[in-house]
XYZ file of C-alpha atoms in Angstrom:
651
model
C 19.813 35.734 -68.930
C 21.532 33.311 -71.187
C 18.900 32.431 -73.583
C 18.313 36.409 -73.691
C 22.404 37.378 -74.200
C 21.700 34.572 -77.504
C 19.293 37.224 -78.568
C 21.139 39.764 -79.198
C 24.227 37.819 -80.927
C 21.666 36.515 -82.715
C 20.399 39.444 -83.474
C 23.804 40.740 -84.136
C 25.103 37.766 -86.559
C 21.861 38.697 -88.127
C 22.589 42.510 -89.179
C 25.701 41.384 -90.931
C 23.158 39.102 -93.398
C 21.424 42.067 -94.108
C 17.678 42.597 -92.890
C 15.466 45.263 -92.309
C 16.126 47.739 -89.962
C 12.235 46.761 -87.556
C 13.798 42.772 -87.891
C 16.522 43.669 -85.829
C 15.059 45.785 -83.108
C 11.827 42.631 -82.965
C 15.352 40.889 -81.865
C 16.573 43.401 -79.958
C 13.278 44.399 -77.603
C 13.074 40.309 -77.674
C 16.637 39.921 -76.104
C 15.964 42.792 -73.754
C 12.686 41.368 -72.480
C 14.235 38.137 -71.830
C 16.612 39.589 -69.678
C 14.629 41.226 -68.292
C 12.591 38.485 -67.275
C 15.888 36.259 -66.156
C 17.106 39.595 -63.815
C 13.323 39.343 -62.453
C 12.754 35.107 -61.781
C 17.118 35.475 -59.413
C 15.725 38.333 -57.280
C 12.617 36.468 -57.188
C 14.827 32.972 -55.992
C 16.772 35.445 -54.169
C 14.619 36.762 -51.191
C 13.049 33.309 -51.437
C 16.517 31.625 -50.291
C 17.046 34.623 -47.816
C 13.471 34.301 -46.109
C 13.788 30.275 -45.955
C 17.873 30.927 -44.463
C 15.074 33.560 -41.995
C 12.322 30.809 -40.764
C 14.849 28.721 -40.837
C 16.647 30.469 -38.048
C 14.326 31.425 -36.215
C 12.764 28.065 -35.933
C 16.581 27.075 -34.959
C 16.028 29.621 -32.596
C 12.411 28.795 -31.564
C 14.483 24.878 -30.697
C 17.258 26.415 -28.250
C 14.845 28.851 -26.398
C 12.641 26.070 -25.716
C 15.227 23.888 -24.716
C 17.134 26.210 -22.356
C 13.897 27.108 -21.291
C 12.410 23.733 -20.645
C 11.222 22.725 -16.783
C 12.239 18.576 -17.861
C 15.463 17.617 -19.221
C 16.665 17.666 -23.372
C 19.731 15.794 -24.242
C 20.965 14.884 -27.922
C 22.859 11.803 -27.862
C 24.648 10.450 -30.817
C 24.115 6.936 -32.152
C 27.320 5.915 -30.036
C 25.892 7.289 -27.000
C 27.761 10.429 -26.535
C 25.984 13.374 -25.191
C 26.272 16.160 -27.408
C 24.608 19.558 -26.177
C 21.512 18.698 -23.164
C 19.207 22.406 -21.235
C 19.936 22.866 -17.999
C 16.979 20.694 -16.301
C 18.570 16.980 -17.057
C 22.664 18.736 -16.073
C 20.942 19.419 -12.559
C 18.675 17.376 -12.456
C 21.806 14.994 -12.049
C 23.802 17.285 -10.174
C 26.314 18.843 -12.928
C 27.061 21.141 -15.352
C 26.547 21.338 -19.229
C 30.071 20.973 -19.680
C 30.699 18.193 -17.450
C 28.148 16.322 -18.871
C 28.624 16.302 -22.077
C 31.987 15.327 -21.453
C 30.386 12.204 -20.505
C 27.838 9.570 -22.097
C 24.841 8.641 -21.150
C 26.342 5.266 -20.343
C 28.030 7.224 -17.856
C 25.052 8.550 -16.142
C 22.923 4.688 -16.051
C 22.670 3.027 -13.336
C 23.592 -0.791 -14.247
C 20.548 -2.598 -13.607
C 19.088 -0.735 -16.609
C 22.271 -0.265 -19.104
C 20.804 -2.830 -21.211
C 16.800 -1.781 -22.271
C 19.011 1.805 -23.476
C 21.458 -0.487 -25.282
C 18.383 -2.275 -26.383
C 16.923 0.343 -27.526
C 20.265 1.797 -29.524
C 19.886 -0.663 -31.457
C 16.221 -1.035 -33.140
C 16.630 2.397 -33.677
C 20.214 1.358 -35.666
C 18.494 -1.286 -37.317
C 15.175 0.723 -37.853
C 12.778 -1.598 -36.169
C 11.720 1.389 -34.341
C 12.165 5.618 -34.981
C 10.947 6.535 -31.480
C 11.085 5.039 -27.377
C 9.862 5.705 -24.233
C 10.485 3.858 -20.729
C 11.037 4.711 -17.510
C 15.142 3.960 -16.295
C 17.246 5.485 -13.383
C 20.519 7.289 -13.931
C 22.658 8.234 -11.733
C 23.834 11.681 -10.075
C 27.716 13.375 -9.677
C 27.120 12.174 -6.193
C 25.761 8.508 -7.031
C 22.823 7.685 -6.032
C 20.022 7.534 -8.358
C 17.516 9.159 -9.469
C 14.235 7.592 -11.781
C 13.508 9.462 -15.254
C 11.250 9.437 -17.958
C 12.485 9.038 -21.704
C 10.611 10.379 -24.496
C 12.429 10.963 -27.527
C 12.891 9.760 -31.588
C 15.319 9.493 -33.708
C 16.635 12.553 -36.370
C 17.757 11.084 -39.713
C 18.709 11.873 -42.850
C 16.563 13.606 -45.358
C 18.107 12.309 -48.347
C 19.062 8.675 -47.552
C 17.347 8.078 -43.746
C 20.520 7.153 -41.901
C 20.118 8.273 -38.317
C 21.942 11.173 -37.578
C 21.392 11.430 -33.432
C 18.833 10.526 -30.802
C 16.722 13.906 -29.382
C 15.367 12.719 -26.028
C 13.219 14.852 -22.812
C 13.796 13.093 -19.765
C 11.517 14.097 -16.688
C 12.375 13.044 -13.138
C 10.078 10.825 -11.483
C 11.999 9.778 -8.490
C 9.901 11.269 -5.826
C 6.817 9.703 -7.869
C 8.419 5.638 -7.693
C 8.787 6.522 -3.202
C 5.355 7.328 -3.423
C 4.691 4.239 -5.321
C 6.650 2.532 -3.303
C 5.761 3.881 -0.269
C 1.900 3.221 -1.183
C 1.951 -0.556 -2.205
C 4.140 -0.960 1.415
C 1.062 0.511 3.046
C -1.732 -1.319 0.942
C 0.695 -4.958 2.739
C 0.023 -3.667 6.233
C -3.519 -2.221 5.190
C -4.425 -6.102 3.323
C -2.441 -7.979 6.450
C -4.481 -6.116 8.874
C -7.994 -7.109 6.595
C -6.436 -10.417 6.173
C -6.704 -10.625 9.638
C -9.768 -9.433 10.490
C -11.021 -12.273 7.877
C -11.949 -9.439 5.120
C -11.515 -10.907 1.996
C -9.975 -7.687 -0.314
C -10.401 -6.379 -4.441
C -8.661 -3.829 -6.016
C -9.343 -2.927 -9.395
C -6.285 -0.562 -11.994
C -7.498 -0.291 -15.026
C -3.813 0.159 -16.173
C -3.810 -3.921 -15.461
C -6.661 -4.329 -16.959
C -7.750 -5.823 -13.845
C -9.218 -7.056 -11.452
C -7.381 -9.355 -8.559
C -8.340 -10.635 -5.171
C -7.111 -11.119 -2.480
C -6.222 -14.550 -1.080
C -9.771 -13.944 1.840
C -11.477 -13.057 -0.684
C -11.325 -15.785 -2.726
C -11.960 -18.556 -0.236
C -14.353 -16.980 0.677
C -16.202 -18.023 -2.420
C -14.628 -21.147 -2.854
C -12.154 -20.825 -5.149
C -8.329 -21.693 -5.380
C -6.021 -17.679 -4.839
C -6.154 -16.355 -8.752
C -8.759 -18.043 -10.455
C -10.659 -15.184 -10.614
C -8.133 -12.524 -11.143
C -8.241 -10.404 -14.796
C -11.606 -9.718 -16.379
C -13.057 -6.853 -13.774
C -16.748 -7.937 -14.599
C -16.455 -11.291 -13.851
C -17.841 -10.681 -10.024
C -21.132 -9.393 -10.920
C -22.291 -12.102 -13.251
C -22.059 -14.251 -9.537
C -24.113 -11.347 -7.826
C -27.546 -12.307 -7.247
C -30.145 -11.952 -9.568
C -32.209 -9.553 -7.743
C -29.367 -7.970 -6.093
C -27.378 -6.247 -9.166
C -29.994 -3.616 -9.808
C -28.886 -2.354 -6.042
C -25.387 -2.838 -6.580
C -25.302 -1.117 -9.916
C -27.216 1.113 -8.105
C -24.335 2.008 -5.469
C -22.048 1.496 -7.907
C -23.669 4.521 -10.275
C -24.334 6.530 -6.942
C -20.395 6.622 -5.896
C -18.542 6.645 -10.086
C -20.605 9.962 -10.047
C -19.918 11.474 -6.644
C -23.828 10.998 -5.098
C -21.241 9.048 -2.345
C -18.224 9.470 -0.527
C -17.579 5.750 -1.313
C -19.852 2.415 -2.901
C -21.392 0.202 0.061
C -24.140 -2.961 -0.332
C -25.134 -6.013 0.877
C -25.793 -8.989 -1.832
C -25.614 -12.202 -2.565
C -22.958 -13.759 -4.307
C -22.897 -17.452 -5.481
C -20.172 -19.481 -3.713
C -18.645 -22.233 -6.285
C -20.487 -24.759 -4.739
C -23.992 -23.042 -6.248
C -25.181 -21.906 -2.355
C -25.377 -18.073 -2.222
C -23.544 -16.116 0.481
C -24.576 -12.844 1.731
C -21.885 -10.294 1.421
C -21.201 -6.709 2.248
C -18.864 -5.115 0.163
C -17.291 -1.404 0.168
C -14.914 0.266 -1.600
C -14.040 3.559 -2.617
C -12.714 5.080 -5.932
C -9.156 6.397 -5.145
C -7.592 7.269 -8.855
C -9.220 9.093 -11.459
C -8.204 9.995 -14.995
C -8.150 13.805 -16.584
C -11.827 13.591 -17.426
C -13.209 11.682 -14.153
C -13.154 8.023 -15.563
C -12.076 5.640 -13.207
C -8.714 4.630 -13.029
C -8.513 2.663 -9.498
C -10.472 1.629 -6.656
C -10.010 -0.507 -4.008
C -12.416 -1.683 -1.208
C -12.828 -5.158 1.250
C -15.742 -7.745 1.278
C -17.010 -9.569 5.151
C -18.954 -12.429 4.679
C -22.417 -11.578 6.740
C -24.118 -14.194 5.881
C -24.684 -15.209 9.969
C -25.483 -11.440 10.993
C -28.317 -11.278 7.919
C -29.689 -14.662 9.206
C -29.990 -14.005 12.294
C -31.780 -10.067 11.034
C -33.832 -12.548 8.901
C -35.100 -14.559 12.070
C -35.570 -11.328 14.575
C -37.736 -9.850 11.592
C -39.661 -12.789 11.932
C -40.148 -12.784 15.206
C -41.336 -9.642 15.388
C -44.017 -10.143 12.717
C -44.824 -13.264 14.502
C -44.942 -11.623 17.736
C -47.718 -8.245 16.427
C -50.170 -10.609 14.220
C -50.656 -14.034 16.368
C -48.275 -14.676 19.919
C -49.059 -18.330 20.923
C -47.451 -19.149 16.932
C -44.604 -16.828 18.096
C -44.181 -18.822 21.855
C -44.348 -22.049 19.672
C -41.666 -20.855 17.043
C -39.481 -18.755 19.817
C -39.399 -22.419 22.212
C -38.102 -23.967 18.873
C -35.499 -21.879 17.836
C -31.883 -22.585 18.113
C -30.428 -18.840 19.728
C -31.613 -17.315 23.701
C -34.421 -15.683 23.683
C -36.259 -13.331 26.573
C -39.151 -11.116 26.234
C -39.872 -8.265 28.460
C -42.993 -5.833 28.872
C -42.713 -1.914 28.596
C -42.394 -1.681 32.781
C -39.110 -4.743 31.810
C -40.738 -7.410 33.420
C -40.339 -11.277 31.495
C -42.743 -12.660 29.625
C -41.352 -15.259 28.062
C -37.540 -17.830 28.412
C -37.113 -20.010 26.220
C -35.776 -23.750 27.222
C -31.772 -22.305 25.146
C -32.690 -19.119 27.871
C -33.168 -21.106 30.751
C -30.623 -23.107 30.839
C -28.159 -19.816 29.520
C -29.543 -18.142 32.445
C -29.693 -21.002 34.296
C -33.105 -19.488 35.964
C -35.886 -21.781 35.322
C -39.582 -20.186 32.596
C -41.697 -20.204 36.057
C -38.843 -18.338 37.987
C -38.757 -15.523 35.724
C -41.684 -14.413 34.737
C -42.536 -11.498 36.424
C -40.341 -11.012 37.625
C -37.764 -7.120 35.870
C -35.076 -8.340 33.409
C -32.474 -7.669 36.136
C -33.071 -11.377 37.954
C -32.338 -13.326 35.365
C -30.608 -11.862 32.275
C -27.056 -9.542 34.000
C -25.587 -9.369 31.396
C -21.556 -6.973 31.304
C -19.001 -5.686 29.203
C -16.204 -7.727 28.345
C -13.768 -4.982 29.050
C -14.548 -2.743 30.590
C -17.325 -4.689 33.068
C -19.942 -2.376 33.209
C -23.027 -3.873 32.949
C -24.359 -4.191 29.499
C -28.252 -1.802 29.925
C -31.104 -2.581 27.312
C -32.815 0.186 25.335
C -36.318 1.588 25.727
C -37.286 2.909 22.691
C -38.329 6.922 22.666
C -41.985 7.229 21.755
C -42.621 7.810 18.229
C -38.780 5.892 17.486
C -38.667 2.992 14.958
C -36.975 0.408 17.896
C -34.062 -0.160 15.745
C -32.203 -3.533 17.526
C -29.076 -2.924 19.107
C -26.121 -5.452 18.866
C -23.245 -6.330 21.439
C -20.673 -9.396 20.701
C -18.098 -8.489 23.738
C -21.088 -9.487 26.263
C -20.640 -11.536 29.588
C -23.553 -12.736 31.091
C -23.685 -13.712 34.616
C -25.053 -16.126 35.819
C -26.430 -17.109 39.744
C -24.298 -19.091 40.441
C -21.568 -16.167 39.226
C -20.468 -18.487 35.986
C -20.008 -16.897 32.871
C -20.554 -16.939 29.857
C -19.606 -14.800 26.466
C -22.615 -14.367 24.539
C -23.588 -12.551 21.422
C -26.412 -10.927 21.797
C -28.918 -8.596 20.279
C -32.240 -5.870 21.736
C -34.389 -5.092 19.129
C -37.022 -2.930 21.310
C -41.285 -4.308 20.526
C -43.416 -1.429 19.124
C -47.300 -1.539 18.422
C -49.224 -0.153 15.605
C -49.023 3.685 17.339
C -45.098 3.235 17.351
C -45.585 3.176 21.449
C -43.244 1.142 23.316
C -44.799 -2.389 24.399
C -41.360 -4.234 25.442
C -38.163 -5.697 24.415
C -36.747 -8.868 22.450
C -33.710 -10.052 23.837
C -31.858 -12.430 21.157
C -28.614 -14.134 22.861
C -25.798 -16.954 21.622
C -23.121 -18.419 23.522
C -19.763 -17.321 22.159
C -17.862 -18.711 24.174
C -16.069 -20.767 21.645
C -16.199 -18.484 18.841
C -14.466 -15.529 21.982
C -11.907 -18.152 22.435
C -10.673 -18.186 19.049
C -10.611 -14.931 18.164
C -8.433 -14.677 21.480
C -6.204 -17.546 19.813
C -5.722 -15.608 16.808
C -4.994 -12.179 17.863
C -2.934 -14.200 19.969
C -0.762 -16.016 17.417
C -1.027 -13.564 15.243
C 1.037 -11.444 17.637
C 3.379 -14.023 19.291
C 6.514 -16.539 17.506
C 4.493 -20.245 17.556
C 7.961 -21.657 18.751
C 9.683 -19.926 21.347
C 5.840 -17.671 22.130
C 7.205 -14.576 22.144
C 6.238 -11.625 20.990
C 7.067 -12.239 16.955
C 8.033 -9.226 14.673
C 5.184 -6.948 14.211
C 4.067 -7.267 17.437
C 7.807 -5.565 18.465
C 7.795 -3.658 15.199
C 4.767 -2.069 16.110
C 5.804 -1.664 20.258
C 8.702 -0.084 18.851
C 6.827 2.351 16.642
C 4.459 3.432 20.274
C 8.005 4.377 21.708
C 9.169 6.155 19.410
C 6.270 8.035 19.254
C 5.684 8.794 22.456
C 9.233 9.770 23.005
C 9.088 12.092 20.314
C 5.681 13.852 21.077
C 6.951 13.644 25.282
C 10.102 15.843 23.413
C 8.120 18.164 22.500
C 6.051 18.649 24.994
C 9.052 18.933 27.326
C 10.260 22.407 24.342
C 6.876 24.384 23.761
C 5.311 23.868 27.676
C 4.884 26.698 29.112
C 6.470 27.673 33.654
C 4.572 25.407 35.774
C 3.918 22.876 33.160
C 4.175 19.288 34.131
C 4.354 17.682 32.209
C 7.162 14.609 32.551
C 9.680 13.829 29.825
C 9.313 9.859 28.691
C 12.241 7.621 30.448
C 14.735 6.709 28.642
C 14.738 2.774 26.776
C 17.008 0.888 25.371
C 16.716 -1.325 22.723
C 18.948 -4.870 22.518
C 19.687 -7.038 18.632
C 20.270 -10.419 20.144
C 22.347 -13.159 17.550
C 23.078 -16.173 18.346
C 26.554 -17.434 17.473
C 26.904 -20.615 16.411
C 23.430 -21.445 16.547
C 24.422 -22.786 12.819
C 26.435 -25.778 14.174
C 23.237 -26.562 15.735
C 21.387 -26.938 13.113
C 24.093 -28.731 10.891
C 24.753 -31.302 13.297
C 21.329 -31.989 15.496
C 18.452 -30.809 12.674
C 16.312 -27.900 12.821
C 14.319 -30.775 16.100
C 17.362 -29.430 17.942
C 17.966 -25.893 16.512
C 14.299 -25.204 17.999
C 14.567 -26.897 20.781
C 17.303 -24.974 21.237
C 15.625 -21.329 19.878
C 13.078 -22.244 23.602
C 15.846 -22.616 25.333
C 17.535 -19.435 24.621
C 14.093 -17.779 24.661
C 13.528 -18.347 28.596
C 16.871 -17.740 28.779
C 16.742 -14.192 27.984
C 13.173 -13.782 29.487
C 14.895 -14.932 33.055
C 17.270 -12.998 33.540
C 14.714 -9.760 32.911
C 12.501 -7.320 34.001
C 8.289 -8.556 33.498
C 7.785 -5.426 32.025
C 11.085 -5.240 29.724
C 9.590 -6.660 26.238
C 11.367 -10.769 24.607
C 10.888 -11.124 21.189
C 12.177 -13.239 18.648
C 12.936 -11.532 15.009
C 13.309 -14.428 13.181
C 15.698 -17.166 12.984
C 18.224 -16.953 14.936
C 18.252 -12.988 15.725
C 15.554 -11.781 19.224
C 15.057 -8.562 20.389
C 14.776 -6.841 23.600
C 13.442 -3.482 24.971
C 14.407 -2.263 28.280
C 12.066 -0.478 29.475
C 14.125 1.712 31.295
C 17.061 2.355 32.162
C 20.536 4.121 31.139
C 22.939 2.453 29.071
C 25.167 1.189 31.743
C 22.233 -0.615 32.653
C 21.463 -2.256 29.287
C 25.107 -3.505 29.035
C 24.299 -4.937 32.521
C 20.866 -6.444 31.351
C 22.997 -7.036 27.581
C 26.064 -9.252 29.925
C 22.829 -11.118 31.628
C 21.720 -12.577 28.895
C 24.818 -13.534 27.328
C 25.899 -14.876 30.469
C 23.060 -16.429 30.143
C 23.499 -18.201 26.384
C 26.670 -19.210 27.276
C 25.372 -21.258 30.401
C 22.911 -23.054 28.776
C 24.846 -27.276 28.726
C 22.244 -27.057 25.602
C 22.904 -31.068 24.734
C 20.699 -32.836 21.873
C 21.605 -36.565 21.100
C 24.219 -37.633 23.732
C 26.437 -34.789 22.700
C 26.504 -31.001 24.412
C 26.331 -27.949 22.178
C 27.847 -24.606 23.305
C 26.912 -22.040 21.539
C 27.158 -17.257 22.618
C 25.536 -14.437 22.176
C 26.386 -11.021 20.610
C 24.366 -7.949 21.107
C 24.101 -3.919 19.667
C 21.685 -1.856 22.117
C 20.818 1.337 21.029
C 18.692 3.378 22.944
C 14.946 4.184 22.712
C 14.586 8.783 23.346
C 13.518 11.971 21.688
C 15.803 12.133 18.867
C 16.292 8.844 18.098
C 14.932 8.797 15.027
C 12.400 6.046 13.110
C 12.245 2.635 14.434
C 14.669 1.534 11.483
C 16.652 3.574 11.697
C 16.850 2.774 15.702
C 17.276 -1.219 14.743
C 20.091 -0.622 11.882
C 22.265 1.467 14.871
C 21.711 -2.220 16.801
C 22.338 -3.755 14.263
C 25.370 -2.228 13.408
C 26.806 -2.701 16.801
C 25.961 -6.304 17.202
C 28.212 -6.471 13.288
C 31.108 -5.280 15.655
C 30.591 -6.549 18.670
C 30.739 -10.238 16.460
C 34.474 -8.754 13.969
C 34.987 -8.053 17.987
C 34.938 -11.863 18.748
C 31.481 -13.199 19.915
C 30.464 -13.357 22.548
C 30.062 -9.903 23.821
C 28.072 -6.325 23.945
C 28.659 -3.435 21.882
C 26.648 -0.364 22.206
C 25.728 2.546 19.443
C 28.119 5.707 19.265
C 26.351 8.508 21.432
C 26.660 10.796 18.031
C 25.258 8.870 15.758
C 21.525 10.324 17.142
C 22.846 14.000 16.111
C 19.074 14.943 14.765
C 21.479 17.660 12.559
C 24.196 15.194 11.161
C 22.379 12.137 10.328
C 25.015 10.482 8.267
C 26.463 8.365 10.300
C 22.717 6.995 10.978
C 23.406 6.032 7.185
C 26.527 4.442 7.778
C 24.906 2.097 10.157
C 22.389 1.258 8.185
C 24.376 0.031 5.520
C 27.159 -1.024 7.805
C 23.661 -3.432 8.518
């Protein structure tokens, strides 16, 4: 437009210079054209600006709408930590209104233990070290309870100078997932302990952690130290016998492809010292990603070397019996296991010297007699006779194993045995008799019982230990709940009785530390044994006593009201007070404080009962020690859980 005006002015000035009419006309035409072009371009520019503003407005509207409607929290945070703007989802997650939460800073709503990660992230953003962030932390709800959240966001910078302006964060509530992970971890701990007690090794493949971890039982099975095999998820494959790798790979492929519900294979693995160990490996994929790739799998390994060796011996024995009976006899005479053979009529046809020794019957006396005159085995638990299987005509005749049999000799003495009974089939698949292979399992069975006892009892006092006591309490609480449900839903005429009330006592010794400090741990141990005897001595044979750890004991009165529980508790206190314990010539006097809580329908879970009794014991100590305090009944109301929470907090 300016150029056009200049052209008009130039045409006017030129007119004074007496130029021709054609020249003036041409100048005016040029000026008008330039003005028209400028007006057209101006209109285009104005239209573009209006369109840009409209698109910006729509974009802002979409952003605000998306932020408002988002199912996860969104917050805009200033560089000073103030919450500039948030959406309803974030405010609801923390129990605030939008106005309340936008008046706070992220420091005020962050759990104290997680403040540092937020500060470090803010410092790195301001310094330009990072442009985005992603981490987990805990917020504090309005009522003060923590909630786990996952944050993902980025910094918004000035387009001209790159200076950070504010942060935009997306906050997802993952509290339920975190609690679930904690429960899974606890369950895995119990599971691993149970497997370790049974002598089974455990492996855990987690691709997110980048490797496989093995339990102590697993690595010791192969002669390694704890942690020596952790890491490389494929290392175990290199330890498998070359002849067995294809079998293992096929079982692994079938499970990963979903063709089998779990992975199971028997194979040989190289021990650290070089020999081969037969392994039974069972596992299962428990987590996969969206496309089906394995994320996590857990399994167990069992040493089955002895079983495989026994199976091998049985296979060899059966083959020799079918091909050359005399050579089999020579072999069976020298075998380390006891062997008895019968014919199809169940008459004894062969006994080796080991079988003669274990049964107390000579081969000459046994031959031709029915098996029951020579070999009488019963189940260790039920006392029922263990019959020997006779294969049906045309059957394959699998071996039958039993590891809890007891052999009753002719003189009525008993011997724990492990037996394998295999039917003998001829080439026409007809039953021809039995081969009974058994071993003296007395020492091994005794060791198993000792291990089972040690796993459930305190080594010092002989009382039930914490884990077995908790299991007993869980069973009682479960039975109480089921009995209450049966009483509530039972029809008219239902004779199902309600289970009796039990009383739980938490016993804590008073002034015990002084004995340890002056007499040493030997004195403390001796005193704990005396205390255990004293508690056991004032209770009935059906009552349960346990040592929870240190100087803490627990008691379950199997029957009785709260009043009888108070009487029993005072008896325990009197018995402990009257111990008259002396060590190295010095007399020591201790006492006990007891918290009492009932076990009945509606009493809550085991940890709640223990928490109530623990809080009551704390109250007894606060009242001067050497006394008993009962948990108040109002703590048992199912609709009001706040008192039990206060007791747990006090504990």
